[in-house]
Structures are given as structure tokens and as C-alpha cells.
Short mmCIF file of C-alpha atoms in Angstrom, two decimals:
data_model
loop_
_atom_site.label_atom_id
_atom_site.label_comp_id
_atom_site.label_asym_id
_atom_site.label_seq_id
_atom_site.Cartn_x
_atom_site.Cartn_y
_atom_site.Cartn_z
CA UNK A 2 0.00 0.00 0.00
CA UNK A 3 1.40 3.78 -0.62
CA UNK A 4 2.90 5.42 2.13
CA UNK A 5 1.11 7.55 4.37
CA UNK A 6 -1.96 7.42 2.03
CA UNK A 7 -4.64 9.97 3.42
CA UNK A 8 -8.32 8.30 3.07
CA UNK A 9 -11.24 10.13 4.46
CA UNK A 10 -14.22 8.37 4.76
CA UNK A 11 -17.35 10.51 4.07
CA UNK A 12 -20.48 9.64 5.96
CA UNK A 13 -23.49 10.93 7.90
CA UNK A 14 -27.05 11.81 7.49
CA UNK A 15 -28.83 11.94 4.07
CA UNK A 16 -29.21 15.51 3.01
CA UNK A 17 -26.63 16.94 5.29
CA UNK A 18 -23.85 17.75 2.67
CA UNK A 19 -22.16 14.80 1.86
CA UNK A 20 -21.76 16.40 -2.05
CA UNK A 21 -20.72 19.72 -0.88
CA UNK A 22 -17.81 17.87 0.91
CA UNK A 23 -16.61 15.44 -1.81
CA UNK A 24 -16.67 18.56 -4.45
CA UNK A 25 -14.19 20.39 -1.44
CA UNK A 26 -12.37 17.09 -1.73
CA UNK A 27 -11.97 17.14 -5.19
CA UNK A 28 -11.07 20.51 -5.05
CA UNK A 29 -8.24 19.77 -2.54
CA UNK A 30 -7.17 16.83 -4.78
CA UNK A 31 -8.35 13.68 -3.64
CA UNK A 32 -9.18 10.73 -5.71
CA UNK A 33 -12.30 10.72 -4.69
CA UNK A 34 -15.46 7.79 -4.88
CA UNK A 35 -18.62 8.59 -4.29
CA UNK A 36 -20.63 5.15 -3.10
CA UNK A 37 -18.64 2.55 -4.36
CA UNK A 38 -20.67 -0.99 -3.82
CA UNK A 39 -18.30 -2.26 -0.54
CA UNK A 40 -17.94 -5.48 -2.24
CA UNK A 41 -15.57 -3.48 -4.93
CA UNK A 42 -13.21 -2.03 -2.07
CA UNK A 43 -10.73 -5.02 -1.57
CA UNK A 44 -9.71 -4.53 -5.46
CA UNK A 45 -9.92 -0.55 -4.95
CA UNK A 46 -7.14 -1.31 -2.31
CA UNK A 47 -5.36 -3.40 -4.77
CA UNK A 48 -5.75 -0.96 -7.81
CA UNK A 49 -4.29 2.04 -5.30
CA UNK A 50 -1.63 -0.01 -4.37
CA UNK A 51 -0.21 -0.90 -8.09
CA UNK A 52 -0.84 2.93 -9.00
CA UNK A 53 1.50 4.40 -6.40
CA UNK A 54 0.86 8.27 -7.19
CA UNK A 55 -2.36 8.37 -5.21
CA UNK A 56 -2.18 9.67 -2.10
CA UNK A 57 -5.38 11.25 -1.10
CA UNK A 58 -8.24 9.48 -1.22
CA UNK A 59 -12.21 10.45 0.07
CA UNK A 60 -15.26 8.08 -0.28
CA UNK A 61 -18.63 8.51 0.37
CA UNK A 62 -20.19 6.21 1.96
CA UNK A 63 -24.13 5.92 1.67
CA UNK A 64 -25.87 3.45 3.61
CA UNK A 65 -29.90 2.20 2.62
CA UNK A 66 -30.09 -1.01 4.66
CA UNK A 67 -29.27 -2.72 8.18
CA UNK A 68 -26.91 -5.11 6.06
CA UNK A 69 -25.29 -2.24 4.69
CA UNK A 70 -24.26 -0.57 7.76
CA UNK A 71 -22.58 -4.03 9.21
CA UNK A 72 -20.35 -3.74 6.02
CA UNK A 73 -19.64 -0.42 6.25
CA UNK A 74 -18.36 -1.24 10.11
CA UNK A 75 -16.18 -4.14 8.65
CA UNK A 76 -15.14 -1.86 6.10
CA UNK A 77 -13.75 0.90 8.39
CA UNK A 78 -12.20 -1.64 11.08
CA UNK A 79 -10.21 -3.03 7.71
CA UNK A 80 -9.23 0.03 6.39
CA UNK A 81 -7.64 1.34 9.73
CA UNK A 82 -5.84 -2.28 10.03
CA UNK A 83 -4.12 -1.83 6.23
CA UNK A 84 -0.11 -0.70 6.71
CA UNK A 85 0.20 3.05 5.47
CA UNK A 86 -3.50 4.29 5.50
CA UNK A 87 -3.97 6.99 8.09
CA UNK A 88 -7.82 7.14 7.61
CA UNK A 89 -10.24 9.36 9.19
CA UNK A 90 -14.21 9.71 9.37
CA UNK A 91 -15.88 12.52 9.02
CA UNK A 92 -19.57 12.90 9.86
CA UNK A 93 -21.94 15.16 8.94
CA UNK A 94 -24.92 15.80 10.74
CA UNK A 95 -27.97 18.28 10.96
CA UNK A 96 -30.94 18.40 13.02
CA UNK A 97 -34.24 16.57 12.31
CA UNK A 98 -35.85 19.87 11.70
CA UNK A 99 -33.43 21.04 9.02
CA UNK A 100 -33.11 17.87 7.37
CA UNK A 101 -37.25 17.52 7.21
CA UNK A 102 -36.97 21.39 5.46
CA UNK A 103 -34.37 20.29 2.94
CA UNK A 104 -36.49 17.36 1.97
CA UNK A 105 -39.35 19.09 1.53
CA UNK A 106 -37.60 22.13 -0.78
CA UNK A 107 -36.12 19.37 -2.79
CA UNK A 108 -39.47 17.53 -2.81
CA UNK A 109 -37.37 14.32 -2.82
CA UNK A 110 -38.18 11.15 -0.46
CA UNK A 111 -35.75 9.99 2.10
CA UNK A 112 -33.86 6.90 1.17
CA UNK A 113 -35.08 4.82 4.21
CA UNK A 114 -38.50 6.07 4.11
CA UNK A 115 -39.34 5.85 0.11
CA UNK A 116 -42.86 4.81 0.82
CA UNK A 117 -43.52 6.94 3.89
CA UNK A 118 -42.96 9.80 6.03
CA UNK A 119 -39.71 11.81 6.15
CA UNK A 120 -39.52 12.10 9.72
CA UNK A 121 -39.38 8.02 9.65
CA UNK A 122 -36.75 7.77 7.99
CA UNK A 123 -34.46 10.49 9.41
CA UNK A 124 -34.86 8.52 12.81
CA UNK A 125 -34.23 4.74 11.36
CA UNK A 126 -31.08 6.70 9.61
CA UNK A 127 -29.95 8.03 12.52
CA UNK A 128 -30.32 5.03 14.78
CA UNK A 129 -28.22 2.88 12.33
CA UNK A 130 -25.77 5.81 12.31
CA UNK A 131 -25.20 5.98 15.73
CA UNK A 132 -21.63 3.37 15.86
CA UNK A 133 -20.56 5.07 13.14
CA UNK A 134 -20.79 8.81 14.32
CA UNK A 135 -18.99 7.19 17.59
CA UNK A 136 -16.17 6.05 15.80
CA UNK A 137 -15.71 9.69 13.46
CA UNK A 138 -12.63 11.48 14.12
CA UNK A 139 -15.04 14.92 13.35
CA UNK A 140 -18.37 15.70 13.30
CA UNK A 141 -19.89 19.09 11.71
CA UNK A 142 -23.34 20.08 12.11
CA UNK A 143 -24.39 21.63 9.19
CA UNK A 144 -27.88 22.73 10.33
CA UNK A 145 -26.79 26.70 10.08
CA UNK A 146 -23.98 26.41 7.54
CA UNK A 147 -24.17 27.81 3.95
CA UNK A 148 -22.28 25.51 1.52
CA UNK A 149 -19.54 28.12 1.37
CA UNK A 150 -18.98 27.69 5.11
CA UNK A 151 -18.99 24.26 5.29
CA UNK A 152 -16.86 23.84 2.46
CA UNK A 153 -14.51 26.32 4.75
CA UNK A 154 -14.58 23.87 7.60
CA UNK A 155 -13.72 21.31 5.35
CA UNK A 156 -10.86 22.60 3.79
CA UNK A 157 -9.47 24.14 7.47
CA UNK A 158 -9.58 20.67 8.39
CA UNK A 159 -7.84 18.58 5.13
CA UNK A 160 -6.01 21.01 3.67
CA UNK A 161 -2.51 21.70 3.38
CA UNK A 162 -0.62 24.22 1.74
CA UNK A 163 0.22 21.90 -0.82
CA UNK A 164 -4.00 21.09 -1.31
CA UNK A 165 -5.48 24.48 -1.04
CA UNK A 166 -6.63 24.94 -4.73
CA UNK A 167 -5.69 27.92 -6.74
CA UNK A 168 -7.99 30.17 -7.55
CA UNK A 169 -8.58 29.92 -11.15
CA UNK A 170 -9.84 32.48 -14.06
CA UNK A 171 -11.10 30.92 -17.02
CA UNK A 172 -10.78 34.28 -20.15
CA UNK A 173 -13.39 33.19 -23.07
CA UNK A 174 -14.52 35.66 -26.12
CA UNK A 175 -17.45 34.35 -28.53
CA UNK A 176 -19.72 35.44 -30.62
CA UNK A 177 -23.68 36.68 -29.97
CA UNK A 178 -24.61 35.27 -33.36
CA UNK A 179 -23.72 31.74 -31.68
CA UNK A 180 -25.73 32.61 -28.16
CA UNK A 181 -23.88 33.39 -24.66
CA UNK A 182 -21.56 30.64 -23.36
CA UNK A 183 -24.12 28.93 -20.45
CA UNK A 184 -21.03 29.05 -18.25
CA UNK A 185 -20.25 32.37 -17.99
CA UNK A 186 -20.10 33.94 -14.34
CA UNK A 187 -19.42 37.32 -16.16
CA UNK A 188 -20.13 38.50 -19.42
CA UNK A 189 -18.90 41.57 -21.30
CA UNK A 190 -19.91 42.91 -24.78
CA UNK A 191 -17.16 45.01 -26.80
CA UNK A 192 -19.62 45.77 -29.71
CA UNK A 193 -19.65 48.87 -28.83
CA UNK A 194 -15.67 48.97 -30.42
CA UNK A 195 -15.25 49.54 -33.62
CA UNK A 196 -14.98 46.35 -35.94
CA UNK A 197 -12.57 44.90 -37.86
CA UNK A 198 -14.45 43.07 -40.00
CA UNK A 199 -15.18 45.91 -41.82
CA UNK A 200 -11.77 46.57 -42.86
CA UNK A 201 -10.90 44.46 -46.24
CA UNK A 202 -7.36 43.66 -45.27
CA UNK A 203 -8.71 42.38 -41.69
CA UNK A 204 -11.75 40.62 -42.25
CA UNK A 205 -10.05 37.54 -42.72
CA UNK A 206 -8.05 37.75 -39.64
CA UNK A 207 -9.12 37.02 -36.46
CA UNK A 208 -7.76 38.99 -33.06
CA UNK A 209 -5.16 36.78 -32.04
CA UNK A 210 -3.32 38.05 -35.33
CA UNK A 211 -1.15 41.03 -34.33
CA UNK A 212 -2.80 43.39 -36.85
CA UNK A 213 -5.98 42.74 -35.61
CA UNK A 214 -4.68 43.00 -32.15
CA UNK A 215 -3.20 46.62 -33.23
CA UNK A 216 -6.28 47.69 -34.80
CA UNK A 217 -8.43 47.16 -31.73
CA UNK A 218 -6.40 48.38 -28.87
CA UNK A 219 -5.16 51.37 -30.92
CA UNK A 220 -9.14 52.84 -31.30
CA UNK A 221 -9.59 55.74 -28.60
CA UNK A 222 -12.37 53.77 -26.89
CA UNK A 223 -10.48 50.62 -25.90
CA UNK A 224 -8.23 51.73 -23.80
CA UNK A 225 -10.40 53.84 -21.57
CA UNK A 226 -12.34 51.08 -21.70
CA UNK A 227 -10.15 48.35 -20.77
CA UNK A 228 -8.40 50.07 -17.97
CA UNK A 229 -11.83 50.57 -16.49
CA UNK A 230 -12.99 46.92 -16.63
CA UNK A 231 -9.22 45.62 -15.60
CA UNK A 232 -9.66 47.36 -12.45
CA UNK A 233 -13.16 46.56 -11.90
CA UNK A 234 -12.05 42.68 -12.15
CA UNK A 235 -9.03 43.04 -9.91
CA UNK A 236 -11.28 44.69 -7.17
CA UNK A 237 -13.59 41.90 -7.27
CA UNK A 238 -11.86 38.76 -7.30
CA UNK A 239 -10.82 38.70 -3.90
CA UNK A 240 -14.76 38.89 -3.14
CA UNK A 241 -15.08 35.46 -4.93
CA UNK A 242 -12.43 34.01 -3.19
CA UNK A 243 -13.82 34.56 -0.13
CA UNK A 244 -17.20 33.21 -1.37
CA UNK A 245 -15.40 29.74 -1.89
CA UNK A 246 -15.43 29.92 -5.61
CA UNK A 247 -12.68 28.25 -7.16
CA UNK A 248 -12.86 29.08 -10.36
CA UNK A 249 -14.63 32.10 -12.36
CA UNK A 250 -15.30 32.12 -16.05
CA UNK A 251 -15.26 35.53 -17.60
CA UNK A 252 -16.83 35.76 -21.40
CA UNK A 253 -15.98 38.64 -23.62
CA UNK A 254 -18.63 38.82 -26.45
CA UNK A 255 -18.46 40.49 -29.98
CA UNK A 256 -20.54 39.78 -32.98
CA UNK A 257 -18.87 37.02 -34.47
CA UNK A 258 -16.21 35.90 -32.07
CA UNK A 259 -13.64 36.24 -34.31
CA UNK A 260 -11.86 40.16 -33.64
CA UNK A 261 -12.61 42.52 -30.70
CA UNK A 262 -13.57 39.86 -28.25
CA UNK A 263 -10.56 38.28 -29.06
CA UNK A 264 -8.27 40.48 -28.99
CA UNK A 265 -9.33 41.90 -25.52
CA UNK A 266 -9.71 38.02 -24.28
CA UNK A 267 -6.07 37.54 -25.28
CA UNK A 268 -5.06 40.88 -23.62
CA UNK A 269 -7.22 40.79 -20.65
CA UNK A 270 -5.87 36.81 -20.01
CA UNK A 271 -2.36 37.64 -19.82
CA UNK A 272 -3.03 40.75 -17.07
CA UNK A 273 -5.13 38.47 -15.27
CA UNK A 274 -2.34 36.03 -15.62
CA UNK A 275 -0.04 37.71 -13.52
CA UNK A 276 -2.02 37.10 -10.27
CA UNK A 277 -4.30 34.41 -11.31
CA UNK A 278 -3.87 31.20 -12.56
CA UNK A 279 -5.46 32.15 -16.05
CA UNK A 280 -6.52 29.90 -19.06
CA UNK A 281 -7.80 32.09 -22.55
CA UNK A 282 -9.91 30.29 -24.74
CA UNK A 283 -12.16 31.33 -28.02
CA UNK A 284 -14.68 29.47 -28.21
CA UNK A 285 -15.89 30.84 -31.96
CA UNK A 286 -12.70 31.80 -33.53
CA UNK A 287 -13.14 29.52 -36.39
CA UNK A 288 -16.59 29.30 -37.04
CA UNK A 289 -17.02 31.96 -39.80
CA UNK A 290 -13.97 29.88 -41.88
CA UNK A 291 -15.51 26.87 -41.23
CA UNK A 292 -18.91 27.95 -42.76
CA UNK A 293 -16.81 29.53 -46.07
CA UNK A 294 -15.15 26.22 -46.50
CA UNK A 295 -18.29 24.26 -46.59
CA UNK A 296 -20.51 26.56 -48.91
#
């Protein structure tokens, strides 16, 4: 088995935030598996072992049945037994109260009560949860936390310098004509700039081409402009961070996705670069050629 290979074993009442913490997980870098059938784990162990480069590892662990629970027991006396594995539980709980209200906005029936009332099932859960809660190495009560703050908690607890994620800016122009990109957190629209596309020698071009590039960041509107919006950015991204987002897609849009939005993507990318991990991407760059070389 790997050396000092970190598993955290994910557990605790059903609709308490057991995917809020495997997403922090992830985020910190664990390998992680979200209700793997326990039959599977003794090859898991095996298939770790022969990798060698994993060293964090979280499962969730989500327990339906009376059977279930006995294996998961056998599971997590096995697991602390194997050489190398420093393994930890953690257990997250909520009150009955808070778990009936998140049932009832998600309109979804508890897993031990599919037939009958939600109440039921939140006490048969927590009855078969009680050895397991014993045994965790923390508990968090999640009945007043926002995702962001238990996602905090989580990574407080796990993290290490080496596992905090980076913050992480992905830069993407496109083109209205082709419809926003659905995963924008912020969108800008340089239409207002003048374009291009109107200018025979550059219609062909596309911003990433330096006189395109020229072209738009040498009209009297762009730089006012871009100064403006580069500060604007800088001043909120620390605001973000502190909401627990760890990554933030900004979209620059012009007509066709081809010039001004590209140019500024490219430019506004490599600022952002220089305190943020930064990825630039155009998402309709090529379109317009494609459609020529088809007709």
C-alpha cells in the first residue's frame, strides 16, 4: 500500500452535505469515490496499491439497509488495520428539523423512508448511524452552515498548503450570433468597439493576429475602456475568493467571435495572468472559416 496514504471516509445523514464535501475534496485533490458498492473495495485497495501516485483518497459512503451498515463497520475496522492508511471519518450531521426542510424544498423522499414519512426515515437513519458517528474522528453540524462555510470547515480541516486549490480564471470571447456561453459567471460585450471586420485587409483575420490586435487596442475607446474593466475585475476577485469559488469564467462577447472579443480576451488573459492562474480560450474563432469552407 502507498505510504502515508490519506483516506477520508465521508459519511453521515442523508441531506446533510455529503456532495458539498466530496466537491471540497476534489477541489483539494483527492481521488475521490462517491458510493462505491463495498464489495468493490478489496480490489480498490489493490488498484491504489499498483498505481502508487495516489495519495489522497475520500469516499462517500451511503448506507440504505441494516446489512449495509454491518459492512460499512467491517469496512472501516479493515481500512484502519491496512499498513500506510492513516484514515479518518468525518460525519456530517444536521438536526431533524433542518433535514425535514431540505427534503421538503427538494421535494425528494428519504432513502429509508421511500414509501412513507420523512420524519421516519431520518430517525431509522440516525439510529443505524449511531456506531458510526462514535467512531468519526469529526463531526460538523451543518444545520446553520451555507455551503460556502462548510466547504470552509472542510478545507481548514484537510487542507494543506500543498491542497489548497488555486484560484482559477477561465478568459473566453465568442460570438452573440452563436448565443452566450451557459457558463459564464461574467459577461462583457465590446460591440460597442469599432470592428474589424469591416476593414478588407482584416476581415479575414481574427484577433489573435497582431494586426488585428493593433487595430483594436489602438481605437480611442479601448483603452479607456479596458483600464476601467481591468480594475473593476481586480477589485472583485478577492470577493469570490472569499465566497469559496474556485474558479470564475469571464466571457468577452463580440458579434462574431472572431476580432474585438478576441483580442481583448487575449489581452485581458495575460493581465489576469499575472495574479491568477489564467486559461484564454475562443470558443468561436473559427466558425465563420468553417462555414466559407463548406458553402
Amino acid at each position: 500500500m502507498n505510504e502515508s496514504l490519506k483516506l477520508v471516509v465521508v459519511t453521515g445523514m442523508s441531506g446533510a452535505g455529503k456532495t458539498v464535501a466530496m466537491q471540497s475534496f476534489e477541489d483539494m485533490g483527492f481521488f475521490c469515490v462517491d458510493n462505491m458498492p463495498l464489495a468493490l473495495l478489496p480490489k480498490f485497495w489493490e488498484l491504489i496499491k499498483e498505481n502508487g501516485n495516489i495519495t489522497k483518497v475520500a469516499l462517500a459512503v451511503d448506507l440504505r439497509s441494516d446489512a449495509f451498515y454491518e459492512q460499512v463497520i467491517t469496512m472501516l475496522t479493515d481500512a484502519q488495520a491496512l499498513s500506510g492508511i492513516n484514515r479518518d471519518i468525518l460525519f456530517l450531521d444536521a438536526t431533524n428539523e433542518e433535514l425535514i426542510a431540505r427534503y421538503k424544498e427538494t421535494r425528494r423522499a428519504h432513502p429509508l423512508a421511500m414509501d412513507g414519512r420523512v420524519a421516519d426515515g431520518i430517525r431509522k437513519e440516525r439510529e443505524l448511524l449511531a456506531p458510526i458517528k462514535s467512531e468519526a474522528q469529526l463531526v460538523i453540524d451543518t444545520s446553520n452552515l451555507t455551503p460556502r462555510e462548510l466547504r470552509s470547515k472542510i478545507f481548514n480541516q484537510f487542507s494543506t498548503n500543498k491542497t489548497v486549490p488555486k484560484f482559477h480564471i477561465e478568459v473566453v470571447s465568442f460570438g452573440y450570433k452563436y448565443g452566450l456561453p451557459i457558463d459564464a459567471d461574467i459577461t462583457m460585450d465590446v460591440r460597442f468597439l469599432p470592428n474589424p471586420y469591416y476593414v478588407p485587409e482584416l476581415k479575414n483575420q481574427v484577433g489573435t493576429d497582431q494586426p488585428v490586435y493593433d487595430y483594436v487596442m489602438n481605437q480611442p475607446a479601448t483603452e479607456k475602456f479596458y483600464q476601467a474593466y481591468l480594475k473593476l475585475l481586480m477589485d472583485i476577485m478577492p470577493g469570490y475568493q472569499q465566497e469559496g469559488k474556485s474558479n470564475l469564467t469571464i466571457a468577452i462577447g463580440c458579434t462574431g467571435g472572431q476580432h474585438r472579443s478576441v483580442a481583448i480576451a487575449e489581452r485581458l488573459g495575460n493581465d489576469l495572468a499575472k495574479h491568477y492562474v489564467t486559461h484564454i480560450s475562443h470558443r468561436d474563432v473559427n466558425k465563420r472559416k468553417e462555414t466559407v469552407n463548406r458553402s
